[in-house]
Amino acid sequence: MRLQGRFFSLRQGKLSLERYIQEMRSLCAAITTSPLPESVKVLAFLNGLNSGPVRQELYLIKVKNAEEEE
């Protein structure tokens, strides 16, 4: 459960985008006892991103994909 707590509290902050992605991937890989659904991982990733064009673009892609699945 500690790993999940770290996963959900991770924020990009001063990390580069590449480092933030690497940290998220490492935490996902380490959570083996109760793997998280992909949709939860995506939301946590988006919520942790700094505000800006990257976050906005990824959010729009996520919304578009969700609409296509309906």
Coordinates of N, CA and C in Angstrom, one line a residue:
M1 N 0.8 -1.2 0.0 CA 0.0 0.0 0.0 C 0.9 1.3 0.0
R2 N 2.1 1.2 0.5 CA 2.9 2.4 0.5 C 3.3 2.8 -0.9
L3 N 3.5 1.8 -1.8 CA 3.8 2.1 -3.2 C 2.6 2.8 -3.8
Q4 N 1.4 2.4 -3.6 CA 0.3 3.0 -4.1 C 0.1 4.4 -3.6
G5 N 0.4 4.7 -2.4 CA 0.4 6.0 -1.8 C 1.4 6.9 -2.5
R6 N 2.6 6.4 -2.7 CA 3.6 7.2 -3.4 C 3.2 7.5 -4.9
F7 N 2.6 6.4 -5.5 CA 2.1 6.6 -6.9 C 1.1 7.7 -7.0
F8 N 0.1 7.7 -6.1 CA -1.0 8.7 -6.2 C -0.6 10.1 -5.7
S9 N 0.5 10.1 -5.0 CA 0.9 11.5 -4.5 C 2.0 12.1 -5.4
L10 N 2.5 11.3 -6.3 CA 3.6 11.8 -7.2 C 3.1 12.9 -8.1
R11 N 3.9 14.0 -8.1 CA 3.7 15.2 -8.9 C 4.9 15.5 -9.7
Q12 N 4.7 16.1 -10.9 CA 5.9 16.4 -11.7 C 6.7 17.5 -11.1
G13 N 6.1 18.5 -10.6 CA 6.9 19.6 -9.9 C 8.0 20.0 -10.7
K14 N 9.2 19.9 -10.2 CA 10.4 20.4 -10.9 C 11.1 19.3 -11.7
L15 N 10.5 18.1 -11.7 CA 11.0 17.0 -12.5 C 10.8 17.3 -14.0
S16 N 11.7 16.9 -14.9 CA 11.5 16.9 -16.3 C 10.4 16.0 -16.6
L17 N 9.8 16.2 -17.8 CA 8.7 15.3 -18.2 C 9.2 13.9 -18.3
E18 N 10.4 13.7 -18.8 CA 11.0 12.3 -19.0 C 11.2 11.7 -17.6
R19 N 11.7 12.4 -16.7 CA 11.9 11.9 -15.3 C 10.6 11.5 -14.6
Y20 N 9.6 12.4 -14.8 CA 8.3 12.1 -14.2 C 7.7 10.8 -14.8
I21 N 7.8 10.7 -16.1 CA 7.3 9.4 -16.7 C 8.0 8.2 -16.2
Q22 N 9.4 8.3 -16.1 CA 10.2 7.2 -15.6 C 9.8 6.9 -14.1
E23 N 9.5 7.9 -13.3 CA 9.1 7.6 -11.9 C 7.7 6.9 -11.9
M24 N 6.8 7.4 -12.7 CA 5.5 6.8 -12.8 C 5.6 5.3 -13.2
R25 N 6.4 5.1 -14.2 CA 6.5 3.7 -14.7 C 7.2 2.8 -13.7
S26 N 8.2 3.3 -13.0 CA 8.8 2.5 -12.0 C 7.9 2.1 -10.8
L27 N 7.0 3.1 -10.4 CA 6.1 2.8 -9.4 C 5.0 1.8 -9.9
C28 N 4.6 2.0 -11.1 CA 3.6 1.0 -11.6 C 4.1 -0.4 -11.7
A29 N 5.4 -0.5 -12.1 CA 6.0 -1.8 -12.2 C 6.2 -2.5 -10.8
A30 N 6.4 -1.6 -9.8 CA 6.6 -2.1 -8.4 C 5.3 -2.5 -7.7
I31 N 4.2 -2.1 -8.2 CA 2.9 -2.4 -7.6 C 2.5 -3.7 -8.2
T32 N 2.8 -4.8 -7.5 CA 2.5 -6.1 -8.1 C 1.4 -6.9 -7.3
T33 N 1.1 -6.5 -6.1 CA 0.2 -7.3 -5.3 C -1.3 -7.0 -5.7
S34 N -1.5 -5.8 -6.1 CA -2.9 -5.4 -6.5 C -2.7 -4.4 -7.7
P35 N -2.4 -4.8 -8.9 CA -2.2 -3.9 -10.0 C -3.3 -3.0 -10.2
L36 N -3.0 -1.7 -10.6 CA -4.0 -0.7 -10.9 C -4.5 -0.8 -12.3
P37 N -5.8 -0.5 -12.4 CA -6.4 -0.5 -13.8 C -5.7 0.6 -14.6
E38 N -5.7 0.4 -15.9 CA -5.0 1.4 -16.8 C -5.7 2.8 -16.7
S39 N -7.0 2.8 -16.6 CA -7.7 4.1 -16.5 C -7.3 4.9 -15.2
V40 N -7.0 4.2 -14.1 CA -6.6 4.8 -12.9 C -5.2 5.3 -13.1
K41 N -4.3 4.6 -13.7 CA -2.9 5.0 -14.0 C -2.9 6.3 -14.8
V42 N -3.8 6.3 -15.8 CA -3.8 7.5 -16.7 C -4.3 8.7 -15.9
L43 N -5.3 8.6 -15.2 CA -5.8 9.7 -14.4 C -4.8 10.2 -13.4
A44 N -4.1 9.3 -12.7 CA -3.1 9.7 -11.7 C -1.9 10.4 -12.4
F45 N -1.6 9.9 -13.6 CA -0.5 10.6 -14.4 C -0.9 12.0 -14.8
L46 N -2.1 12.1 -15.3 CA -2.6 13.4 -15.8 C -2.7 14.4 -14.6
N47 N -3.2 13.9 -13.5 CA -3.3 14.8 -12.3 C -2.0 15.3 -11.8
G48 N -1.0 14.5 -11.9 CA 0.3 14.8 -11.4 C 1.2 15.7 -12.3
L49 N 0.7 15.8 -13.6 CA 1.4 16.7 -14.5 C 1.3 18.2 -14.2
N50 N 2.4 18.9 -14.4 CA 2.3 20.4 -14.3 C 1.3 20.9 -15.3
S51 N 0.6 22.0 -14.9 CA -0.3 22.6 -15.8 C 0.5 23.2 -17.0
G52 N -0.1 23.1 -18.2 CA 0.6 23.6 -19.4 C 0.1 22.8 -20.6
P53 N 0.8 23.1 -21.7 CA 0.4 22.5 -23.0 C 0.4 20.9 -23.0
V54 N 1.4 20.3 -22.4 CA 1.4 18.9 -22.4 C 0.2 18.3 -21.7
R55 N -0.1 18.8 -20.5 CA -1.2 18.3 -19.8 C -2.5 18.5 -20.5
Q56 N -2.6 19.7 -21.1 CA -3.9 20.0 -21.8 C -4.0 19.1 -23.0
E57 N -3.0 18.9 -23.8 CA -3.1 18.0 -25.0 C -3.4 16.6 -24.6
L58 N -2.7 16.1 -23.6 CA -3.0 14.7 -23.1 C -4.4 14.5 -22.6
Y59 N -4.9 15.5 -21.9 CA -6.3 15.5 -21.4 C -7.3 15.5 -22.6
L60 N -7.1 16.3 -23.6 CA -8.0 16.3 -24.7 C -8.0 15.0 -25.5
I61 N -6.8 14.4 -25.6 CA -6.7 13.0 -26.2 C -7.5 12.0 -25.4
K62 N -7.4 12.1 -24.1 CA -8.1 11.1 -23.2 C -9.6 11.3 -23.4
V63 N -10.1 12.5 -23.4 CA -11.5 12.8 -23.5 C -12.0 12.3 -24.9
K64 N -11.2 12.6 -25.9 CA -11.6 12.1 -27.3 C -11.7 10.6 -27.3
N65 N -10.7 9.9 -26.7 CA -10.7 8.4 -26.7 C -11.9 7.9 -25.9
A66 N -12.2 8.5 -24.8 CA -13.4 8.1 -24.0 C -14.7 8.3 -24.8
E67 N -14.8 9.4 -25.6 CA -16.0 9.6 -26.4 C -16.1 8.5 -27.5
E68 N -15.0 8.1 -28.1 CA -15.0 7.1 -29.1 C -15.4 5.8 -28.6
E69 N -15.1 5.5 -27.3 CA -15.4 4.2 -26.8 C -16.9 4.0 -26.4
E70 N -17.6 5.2 -26.3 CA -19.0 5.1 -26.0 C -19.9 4.5 -27.0

